[in-house]
CSV table of C-alpha atoms in Angstrom, one decimal:
chain,number,residue,atom,x,y,z
A,273,MET,CA,118.4,100.2,17.3
A,274,ASN,CA,118.0,100.4,13.5
A,275,PHE,CA,114.7,100.1,11.7
A,276,ALA,CA,115.3,96.6,10.3
A,277,TYR,CA,116.1,95.2,13.8
A,278,LYS,CA,112.9,96.8,15.2
A,279,LYS,CA,110.9,95.3,12.4
A,280,HIS,CA,112.3,91.8,13.2
A,281,ILE,CA,111.5,92.3,16.9
A,282,LEU,CA,108.0,93.3,16.0
A,283,ILE,CA,107.5,90.3,13.8
A,284,PHE,CA,108.8,88.0,16.5
A,285,VAL,CA,106.4,89.5,19.1
A,286,LYS,CA,103.5,89.0,16.7
A,287,PHE,CA,104.5,85.4,16.2
A,288,ILE,CA,104.6,84.9,20.0
A,289,VAL,CA,101.2,86.5,20.4
A,290,THR,CA,99.7,84.3,17.6
A,291,MET,CA,101.1,81.1,19.1
A,292,ALA,CA,99.9,82.2,22.6
A,293,LEU,CA,96.4,82.8,21.3
A,294,PHE,CA,96.3,79.4,19.6
A,295,LEU,CA,97.6,77.7,22.7
A,296,LEU,CA,95.0,79.4,24.7
A,297,ILE,CA,92.3,78.2,22.3
A,298,ALA,CA,93.8,74.7,22.2
A,299,GLN,CA,93.1,74.2,25.9
A,300,ASN,CA,89.4,74.3,25.2
A,301,VAL,CA,89.2,72.0,22.1
A,302,GLU,CA,89.8,68.4,21.3
A,303,LEU,CA,92.2,67.9,18.4
A,304,LYS,CA,90.7,64.6,17.3
A,305,ARG,CA,87.3,66.2,17.0
A,306,ILE,CA,88.8,69.0,14.9
A,307,PHE,CA,90.1,66.5,12.4
A,308,THR,CA,86.7,64.7,12.3
A,309,ILE,CA,85.0,68.0,11.5
A,310,LEU,CA,87.4,68.8,8.7
A,311,ASP,CA,87.0,65.3,7.3
A,312,ASP,CA,83.2,65.7,7.2
A,313,PHE,CA,83.4,69.2,5.6
A,314,ASP,CA,81.8,69.4,2.1
A,315,THR,CA,84.4,71.0,-0.1
A,316,VAL,CA,81.7,72.1,-2.6
A,317,PHE,CA,80.8,74.8,-0.2
A,318,PHE,CA,84.4,75.9,0.0
A,319,LEU,CA,84.5,76.3,-3.8
A,320,LEU,CA,81.3,78.3,-3.7
A,321,ALA,CA,82.8,80.5,-1.0
A,322,VAL,CA,85.8,81.1,-3.2
A,323,ALA,CA,83.5,82.2,-6.0
A,324,ILE,CA,81.8,84.6,-3.6
A,325,LEU,CA,85.1,86.2,-2.5
A,326,LEU,CA,86.1,86.6,-6.1
A,327,LEU,CA,82.9,88.6,-6.7
A,328,GLN,CA,83.8,90.6,-3.6
A,329,THR,CA,87.2,91.4,-5.1
A,330,MET,CA,85.6,92.7,-8.2
A,331,ILE,CA,83.4,95.0,-6.2
A,332,ALA,CA,86.3,96.2,-4.1
A,333,THR,CA,88.1,97.0,-7.4
A,334,ILE,CA,85.2,99.3,-8.3
A,335,ARG,CA,85.5,101.1,-5.0
A,336,TRP,CA,89.2,101.6,-5.3
A,337,ARG,CA,89.0,102.7,-8.9
A,338,ILE,CA,86.5,105.4,-7.9
A,339,VAL,CA,88.7,106.6,-5.1
A,340,LEU,CA,91.7,106.8,-7.5
A,341,SER,CA,89.8,108.6,-10.2
A,342,GLU,CA,88.8,111.3,-7.6
A,343,ILE,CA,92.5,112.1,-7.1
A,344,LYS,CA,93.2,112.0,-10.9
A,345,VAL,CA,94.8,108.6,-10.9
A,346,GLU,CA,93.4,106.7,-13.9
A,347,PHE,CA,93.7,103.0,-14.6
A,348,SER,CA,91.6,100.4,-16.4
A,349,PHE,CA,89.4,98.1,-14.3
A,350,THR,CA,91.7,95.1,-15.0
A,351,ARG,CA,94.8,97.1,-13.9
A,352,VAL,CA,93.3,98.1,-10.6
A,353,LEU,CA,92.1,94.6,-10.1
A,354,SER,CA,95.6,93.3,-10.6
A,355,PHE,CA,97.0,95.8,-8.1
A,356,LEU,CA,94.3,94.9,-5.6
A,357,TRP,CA,94.8,91.2,-5.9
A,358,ILE,CA,98.5,91.7,-5.2
A,359,GLY,CA,97.6,93.6,-2.1
A,360,LEU,CA,95.1,91.0,-0.9
A,361,PHE,CA,97.7,88.3,-1.3
A,362,PHE,CA,100.4,90.1,0.7
A,363,ASN,CA,97.8,91.0,3.3
A,364,GLN,CA,97.5,87.2,3.9
A,365,ALA,CA,101.2,86.4,3.4
A,366,LEU,CA,102.8,89.1,5.4
A,367,PRO,CA,102.9,89.4,9.3
A,368,SER,CA,100.7,92.5,9.2
A,369,SER,CA,97.1,92.6,7.8
A,370,VAL,CA,97.9,96.0,6.3
A,371,GLY,CA,101.2,95.0,4.6
A,372,GLY,CA,99.4,94.5,1.3
A,373,ASP,CA,98.5,98.2,1.3
A,374,ALA,CA,102.1,99.1,0.9
A,375,PHE,CA,102.3,96.8,-2.1
A,376,ARG,CA,99.2,98.4,-3.6
A,377,GLY,CA,100.8,101.8,-3.3
A,378,TYR,CA,104.0,100.5,-4.8
A,379,CYS,CA,102.1,99.2,-7.8
A,380,VAL,CA,100.5,102.6,-8.4
A,381,TYR,CA,103.9,104.3,-7.9
A,382,LYS,CA,105.6,102.0,-10.5
A,383,ASN,CA,103.1,103.1,-13.1
A,384,GLY,CA,104.2,106.7,-13.1
A,385,TYR,CA,102.4,108.4,-10.2
A,386,SER,CA,104.0,110.1,-7.2
A,387,ILE,CA,104.5,108.5,-3.9
A,388,GLY,CA,102.1,111.0,-2.4
A,389,LYS,CA,99.3,110.2,-4.8
A,390,SER,CA,100.0,106.4,-4.6
A,391,SER,CA,99.8,106.5,-0.8
A,392,LEU,CA,96.8,108.8,-0.7
A,393,GLY,CA,94.8,106.4,-3.0
A,394,VAL,CA,95.5,103.5,-0.8
A,395,LEU,CA,94.8,105.3,2.5
A,396,LEU,CA,91.5,106.7,1.2
A,397,ASP,CA,90.4,103.2,0.0
A,398,ARG,CA,91.3,101.8,3.4
A,399,MET,CA,89.4,104.6,5.1
A,400,PHE,CA,86.2,103.9,3.2
A,401,GLY,CA,86.5,100.2,4.0
A,402,MET,CA,86.9,100.9,7.7
A,403,VAL,CA,84.0,103.4,7.7
A,404,GLY,CA,81.7,100.8,6.0
A,405,LEU,CA,82.8,98.3,8.6
A,406,VAL,CA,82.0,100.5,11.5
A,407,VAL,CA,78.6,101.5,10.1
A,408,LEU,CA,77.7,97.8,9.7
A,409,ILE,CA,78.9,97.0,13.2
A,410,VAL,CA,77.0,99.9,14.7
A,411,ALA,CA,73.8,98.9,12.8
A,412,SER,CA,74.1,95.4,14.2
A,413,LEU,CA,74.7,96.4,17.8
A,414,PRO,CA,71.2,95.5,18.9
A,415,LEU,CA,71.8,92.0,17.6
A,416,MET,CA,75.0,91.8,19.6
A,417,PHE,CA,73.3,92.9,22.8
A,418,ASP,CA,70.7,90.2,22.3
A,419,LEU,CA,73.3,87.6,21.5
A,420,ILE,CA,75.9,88.4,24.2
A,421,ASN,CA,74.6,89.2,27.7
A,422,ASP,CA,78.0,89.7,29.3
A,423,LYS,CA,78.2,93.4,30.2
A,424,GLU,CA,82.0,93.5,30.1
A,425,ILE,CA,82.1,92.2,26.6
A,426,GLN,CA,79.3,94.5,25.5
A,427,TRP,CA,81.2,97.6,26.9
A,428,GLY,CA,84.4,96.3,25.4
A,429,VAL,CA,82.9,96.1,22.0
A,430,VAL,CA,81.4,99.6,22.4
A,431,PHE,CA,84.8,100.9,23.5
A,432,VAL,CA,86.6,99.4,20.4
A,433,ILE,CA,84.0,100.9,18.1
A,434,MET,CA,84.2,104.3,19.7
A,435,SER,CA,88.0,104.2,19.5
A,436,VAL,CA,88.0,103.4,15.8
A,437,PHE,CA,85.4,106.1,15.1
A,438,SER,CA,87.4,108.6,17.1
A,439,ALA,CA,90.6,107.6,15.2
A,440,ILE,CA,88.8,108.0,11.8
A,441,SER,CA,87.3,111.3,12.8
A,442,SER,CA,90.6,112.7,14.1
A,443,SER,CA,92.4,111.6,10.9
A,444,LEU,CA,89.9,113.6,8.9
A,445,MET,CA,90.6,116.8,10.8
A,446,LEU,CA,94.4,116.8,10.8
A,447,ASP,CA,94.7,119.5,8.1
A,448,LEU,CA,92.8,121.9,10.4
A,449,LEU,CA,95.9,122.0,12.7
A,450,PRO,CA,98.4,124.9,12.2
A,451,LYS,CA,100.1,124.7,8.8
A,452,LYS,CA,103.5,125.2,10.4
A,453,MET,CA,103.2,121.7,11.8
A,454,ALA,CA,103.5,120.3,8.3
A,455,HIS,CA,107.3,120.3,8.5
A,456,SER,CA,107.9,116.9,6.9
A,457,ARG,CA,106.6,115.1,3.8
A,458,ILE,CA,104.9,112.5,6.0
A,459,ILE,CA,102.9,115.2,7.9
A,460,GLN,CA,102.1,117.0,4.6
A,461,GLY,CA,100.9,113.6,3.3
A,462,LEU,CA,98.6,113.2,6.3
A,463,PHE,CA,97.3,116.7,5.9
A,464,ALA,CA,96.5,115.9,2.2
A,465,PHE,CA,94.8,112.7,3.2
A,466,SER,CA,92.7,114.5,5.8
A,467,LYS,CA,91.6,117.2,3.4
A,468,GLU,CA,90.8,114.9,0.5
A,469,GLY,CA,89.2,112.3,2.8
A,470,ARG,CA,86.9,114.8,4.3
A,471,ARG,CA,85.9,116.1,0.9
A,472,GLN,CA,85.1,112.7,-0.4
A,473,ILE,CA,83.3,111.3,2.6
A,474,LEU,CA,81.0,114.3,3.1
A,475,SER,CA,79.8,114.2,-0.5
A,476,ILE,CA,76.9,112.2,-2.1
A,477,TYR,CA,79.3,111.1,-4.8
A,478,PRO,CA,81.7,109.6,-4.2
A,479,GLY,CA,81.2,109.6,-0.4
A,480,VAL,CA,77.8,107.9,0.2
A,481,THR,CA,78.3,105.7,-2.9
A,482,LEU,CA,81.6,104.4,-1.6
A,483,MET,CA,80.2,103.8,1.9
A,484,VAL,CA,77.3,101.8,0.4
A,485,VAL,CA,79.8,99.8,-1.7
A,486,SER,CA,81.9,99.2,1.4
A,487,ILE,CA,78.9,97.8,3.3
A,488,VAL,CA,78.1,95.5,0.4
A,489,ILE,CA,81.7,94.3,0.4
A,490,HIS,CA,81.7,93.4,4.1
A,491,SER,CA,78.2,91.8,3.7
A,492,ILE,CA,79.7,89.5,1.1
A,493,SER,CA,82.2,88.3,3.8
A,494,ILE,CA,79.3,87.4,6.0
A,495,ILE,CA,77.7,85.4,3.2
A,496,ALA,CA,81.0,83.6,2.6
A,497,VAL,CA,81.3,82.6,6.2
A,498,VAL,CA,77.7,81.4,6.3
A,499,VAL,CA,78.3,79.3,3.1
A,500,LEU,CA,81.4,77.7,4.8
A,501,SER,CA,79.2,76.9,7.9
A,502,LYS,CA,76.7,75.1,5.7
A,503,GLY,CA,79.6,72.8,4.5
A,504,MET,CA,80.0,71.9,8.2
A,505,SER,CA,76.2,71.4,8.6
A,506,LEU,CA,76.0,74.3,11.1
A,507,ASP,CA,72.6,76.0,11.5
A,508,LEU,CA,73.9,79.6,11.1
A,509,GLU,CA,72.0,82.2,9.2
A,510,TRP,CA,73.1,85.5,7.7
A,511,HIS,CA,71.5,87.6,10.4
A,512,ASN,CA,73.3,85.5,13.1
A,513,MET,CA,76.6,86.5,11.7
A,514,LEU,CA,75.7,90.2,10.9
A,515,PHE,CA,77.7,91.4,13.9
A,516,ILE,CA,80.2,88.6,14.4
A,517,VAL,CA,82.0,88.6,11.0
A,518,PRO,CA,82.4,92.5,10.7
A,519,PHE,CA,83.7,92.7,14.3
A,520,VAL,CA,86.1,89.8,13.6
A,521,THR,CA,87.3,91.7,10.5
A,522,LEU,CA,87.8,94.8,12.5
A,523,ALA,CA,89.7,93.1,15.3
A,524,SER,CA,91.9,91.1,12.9
A,525,ALA,CA,93.1,94.4,11.4
A,526,ILE,CA,94.7,95.3,14.7
A,527,PRO,CA,98.4,94.5,14.1
A,528,ILE,CA,99.1,92.4,17.2
A,529,SER,CA,99.3,88.9,15.5
A,530,ILE,CA,100.5,87.4,12.2
A,531,ALA,CA,97.9,88.5,9.6
A,532,GLY,CA,95.2,88.4,12.2
A,533,TRP,CA,95.6,84.7,12.9
A,534,GLY,CA,94.7,83.8,16.5
A,535,VAL,CA,92.7,87.0,17.0
A,536,ARG,CA,90.1,85.9,14.5
A,537,GLU,CA,89.9,82.4,15.9
A,538,GLY,CA,89.6,83.6,19.5
A,539,ILE,CA,86.8,86.0,18.8
A,540,MET,CA,85.0,83.4,16.6
A,541,VAL,CA,85.2,80.7,19.3
A,542,VAL,CA,83.8,83.1,22.0
A,543,SER,CA,81.1,84.7,19.9
A,544,LEU,CA,79.9,81.6,18.2
A,545,GLY,CA,79.7,79.9,21.6
A,546,TYR,CA,76.7,82.2,22.3
A,547,LEU,CA,75.0,80.7,19.3
A,548,GLY,CA,75.5,77.2,20.6
A,549,VAL,CA,78.4,76.3,18.4
A,550,VAL,CA,81.0,74.1,20.1
A,551,PRO,CA,84.6,75.5,20.2
A,552,GLU,CA,85.9,72.8,17.8
A,553,GLN,CA,83.4,73.8,15.1
A,554,ALA,CA,84.0,77.5,15.7
A,555,LEU,CA,87.7,77.1,15.4
A,556,VAL,CA,87.5,75.0,12.2
A,557,LEU,CA,85.1,77.6,10.7
A,558,SER,CA,87.5,80.4,11.5
A,559,ILE,CA,90.5,78.5,10.1
A,560,LEU,CA,88.6,77.7,6.9
A,561,TYR,CA,87.7,81.4,6.5
A,562,GLY,CA,91.4,82.3,6.9
A,563,VAL,CA,92.4,79.7,4.3
A,564,LEU,CA,89.6,80.9,2.0
A,565,MET,CA,90.9,84.4,2.0
A,566,LEU,CA,94.4,83.1,1.2
A,567,VAL,CA,93.2,80.9,-1.6
A,568,SER,CA,91.1,83.6,-3.2
A,569,SER,CA,94.1,85.9,-3.2
A,570,ILE,CA,96.4,83.5,-5.0
A,571,PRO,CA,95.8,85.3,-8.4
A,572,GLY,CA,97.7,88.2,-6.7
A,573,LEU,CA,100.8,86.0,-6.2
A,574,ILE,CA,100.6,84.9,-9.9
A,575,ILE,CA,100.4,88.5,-11.1
A,576,TRP,CA,103.3,89.5,-8.8
A,577,LEU,CA,105.5,86.7,-10.0
A,578,LYS,CA,104.8,87.5,-13.6
A,579,GLY,CA,105.7,91.1,-13.0
A,580,ASP,CA,102.4,92.4,-14.5
A,581,TYR,CA,102.2,95.4,-12.2
A,582,SER,CA,104.8,97.8,-13.4
A,583,SER,CA,103.9,98.2,-17.1
A,584,SER,CA,103.4,101.7,-18.3
A,585,ASN,CA,100.1,100.5,-19.9
A,586,LYS,CA,97.4,101.9,-17.7
């Protein structure tokens, strides 16, 4: 079975999972009520949320530029912004929520850097994003325990967090394995990521700085969702969503559905139910958030189509 065939099978499986999740959710909602909620939605709040996510993209650009600079990959702010926007668009347009990372690495590579450095810069940025996400989720666990009294869900959340933490920790210790194991370029690349990742994350700068920036980035996502909820006249406050939105982001990154669709909606419907939000409202809010991320990433599509990513001008 060749790689292309396996890839098509994987995409098909993700499509089936996405459809199955939406069908499962559909059993608990009234379609007519969903259209009524959408009709009553104040689009001014959507535009405000778009502006908020554009600000988030600027801050994410700062984070990635710092990461790249630490490995001697130098670009202007606008150049890094263009690469990041391309990645954000393909994160939404491709079946996998991490597909855009490959395009980010490709953009760096097309501007004269090695595949190794291009991949390393993206992996390190993704790592800091994930670390900031885990820190935010752990800090909000007391809120989760107050919000959700189902022990199985509580332990399930803790298990997911511990699994992600273990995966990150393990990835940062790979280079401590016997050097003779680095028999391929991929393994050598993982060893390089481990060594550089550990160096950065254990430092005040850039480590602590990048983690704080990552927490700010994820906090902006929370604000964007709250703004969308105001357009639906929902009584949700920032602290109500402090656990829900980061956990939804984490779960959506698991590559089991098309760009996280279905997974995000399922978790939003269940978790917002504990806040008294009816399934139809929770589903609409989640879909609006998904559309919001797609709309705010459209500049990436424009940049990609114009070909403004492979110039030698850094």
